[in-house]
Amino acid sequence: MLPRGLIRLFFEIAHENLARPLGVILKHCQLSNNMIESEEQLLKEIDKIRKEVPPENLLLFRGQNQIYDEVRSGRARQNTIVNSEVESGWNTIVNRLTDKKSGTKYNQAILQHYGLPTFYLDLTNNPLTAAWFACYKYEVLKPTMWIGNTFRFQDETTYKKLDDGIGYIIIFEVPNYEEMITEEELFDIGNESKFIRPEKQGAYLILDHPPRLPNPNKFIKKIIEIDRSLFTSSKSLKELFPHPKIDKGYAGLLDVPYVQLPQHYYNKPCKNFVGVNEETVESLDKFFVIGKRAIHIPFYIEDKDDLYDFNPKWKDTTIYEPSPFRIWKTEYFNISKMHKGQKGDFVDTAKITISPVAFNRLFSNDESLELSWPNINSNSIFFTKAVLDHDKVIDHSPPYAGIWLHKDNDLIIESHLVADEENIEFQLGHAFTFNNGKLEYVKIEKECDCGKPEEHIRIIESLLKIHSLIKKQEIALIQHAFNIDNWYVLL
């Protein structure tokens, strides 16, 4: 029987790690002499400023509920870490949704509005939109938990109205803006048919990648103060953050499957709980697993009805692996037990969880793709073939399969792994040399007795197509949503 209160403890730990931290933002500049009390007054003030601006320059706006030392993009702020593989994954997913082959920078600009930190700064061509952001504060809410085969957390967030104090509209005068658009230093992203949020916000994104020029802080023309105790905005959260029933791109992002988080990775706080030890935590993982979407997509709500109106839980899927594969970092097995002269422990491998969609693409018969070792800074990789779980339907069963590839210079040693929910078994594979993008079978002392190494070559070749398919934007390699070291998911 589980210790009393353990489930609640897991939920609290999970929520603490799921919450997205808020960043810092802005810069001091010349303040307007007039405190703004209404939208009418604001528009009159903006009209005066527009008369000072030459036609080749563009006025853009940014609303802030407080002022900081300078304006900074999400990636340019201190202590913000983003994995490059995650960026590549987002880019591929956007192109799937838009049926386009847009460049990485353009897609990053779009997805700035959906949660991805980039080297671009959010601006708008509508001062009324900026005023709304000056009067509201971003707030992370407790996620909703969907109970099913995996206990799935739906991230939620909102903007809370501020009824007192001063809000700020930072006005940017961007010179030669058409040239900046050509150079991909400025994006007008308000014309996407699938992604509606940027259109509703009149969105522009400007490059902010210090020390690179231009520095957007140099474009700040004036800061307007808003009296939040008197100002009433005609905008609303539902207008600026359209519901996924309206914003099809947003709905598509909310369709991304969940990934599982084993309790083992939170075992330190759990072990401090009376009556809980590491064995209890690992046993619990077999029947209680929490999940988070493979990419971080919060749901913007004014009240719970917004989420329940969309009700994504019935079509949610979870990328599923058996417990021994999920907690592979507890499986101490040195490759020297099978192959003398080799060094490396299974617990130190990087892992790539392959979703069914990515698996089908990898194992298609495309022989034109260049083969290369996956670019994840590891010469020892554990590949697992995952399955999809639905909310309350389990249509899969053991055995589950994985492959461990250990690379020693030009030699690749293959091991096969088979697991159920309790145990994992290591089986001999074959060995190959890998030179100039070609695999060749070589005999080793201990190897699989199947007598068909050519069939194994086809499997390894498929796994070595990952880099080429990422470049073609046909699959997306992203870091595990819970940022577990050396765990990647292939979508």
mmCIF file of N, CA and C in Angstrom, residues 104 112 119 170 182 197 225 312 316 357 374 379 408 433 451 455 490:
data_model
loop_
_atom_site.group_PDB
_atom_site.id
_atom_site.type_symbol
_atom_site.label_atom_id
_atom_site.label_comp_id
_atom_site.label_asym_id
_atom_site.label_seq_id
_atom_site.Cartn_x
_atom_site.Cartn_y
_atom_site.Cartn_z
ATOM 1 N N THR A 104 13.632 28.540 -40.745
ATOM 2 C CA THR A 104 13.625 28.439 -39.289
ATOM 3 C C THR A 104 13.310 29.777 -38.630
ATOM 4 N N GLN A 112 7.067 32.350 -31.350
ATOM 5 C CA GLN A 112 7.271 33.252 -30.210
ATOM 6 C C GLN A 112 5.928 33.497 -29.522
ATOM 7 N N PHE A 119 15.338 34.723 -30.297
ATOM 8 C CA PHE A 119 16.071 35.987 -30.314
ATOM 9 C C PHE A 119 15.243 37.078 -30.998
ATOM 10 N N ILE A 170 5.815 51.170 -24.882
ATOM 11 C CA ILE A 170 7.100 51.570 -25.454
ATOM 12 C C ILE A 170 6.901 51.725 -26.954
ATOM 13 N N THR A 182 13.587 42.345 -45.377
ATOM 14 C CA THR A 182 14.352 41.589 -46.369
ATOM 15 C C THR A 182 15.501 40.825 -45.717
ATOM 16 N N ARG A 197 -3.466 33.834 -33.883
ATOM 17 C CA ARG A 197 -3.064 34.707 -32.770
ATOM 18 C C ARG A 197 -2.199 35.883 -33.236
ATOM 19 N N GLU A 225 2.882 56.546 -20.517
ATOM 20 C CA GLU A 225 2.377 55.981 -19.262
ATOM 21 C C GLU A 225 0.861 55.910 -19.293
ATOM 22 N N PRO A 312 -9.646 18.666 -24.961
ATOM 23 C CA PRO A 312 -8.734 17.866 -25.776
ATOM 24 C C PRO A 312 -8.518 16.450 -25.278
ATOM 25 N N ASP A 316 -6.399 12.972 -26.890
ATOM 26 C CA ASP A 316 -4.992 12.974 -26.496
ATOM 27 C C ASP A 316 -4.362 11.605 -26.717
ATOM 28 N N VAL A 357 4.915 7.569 -35.749
ATOM 29 C CA VAL A 357 4.972 8.326 -37.006
ATOM 30 C C VAL A 357 6.415 8.431 -37.495
ATOM 31 N N PRO A 374 23.693 10.230 -35.242
ATOM 32 C CA PRO A 374 22.851 11.311 -34.714
ATOM 33 C C PRO A 374 23.661 12.345 -33.930
ATOM 34 N N ASN A 379 28.313 8.955 -28.087
ATOM 35 C CA ASN A 379 28.705 7.819 -28.913
ATOM 36 C C ASN A 379 28.038 6.527 -28.472
ATOM 37 N N ASP A 408 32.621 3.063 -31.302
ATOM 38 C CA ASP A 408 34.024 3.159 -30.890
ATOM 39 C C ASP A 408 34.839 3.445 -32.147
ATOM 40 N N THR A 433 31.461 -1.679 -39.374
ATOM 41 C CA THR A 433 32.287 -0.492 -39.513
ATOM 42 C C THR A 433 31.468 0.556 -40.250
ATOM 43 N N GLY A 451 22.413 -15.445 -38.284
ATOM 44 C CA GLY A 451 22.987 -15.730 -39.583
ATOM 45 C C GLY A 451 22.551 -14.774 -40.681
ATOM 46 N N GLU A 455 20.099 -8.186 -42.599
ATOM 47 C CA GLU A 455 18.830 -7.647 -42.089
ATOM 48 C C GLU A 455 19.093 -6.637 -40.982
ATOM 49 N N LEU A 490 11.608 11.585 -30.828
ATOM 50 C CA LEU A 490 11.541 11.774 -32.267
ATOM 51 C C LEU A 490 10.080 11.763 -32.690
#
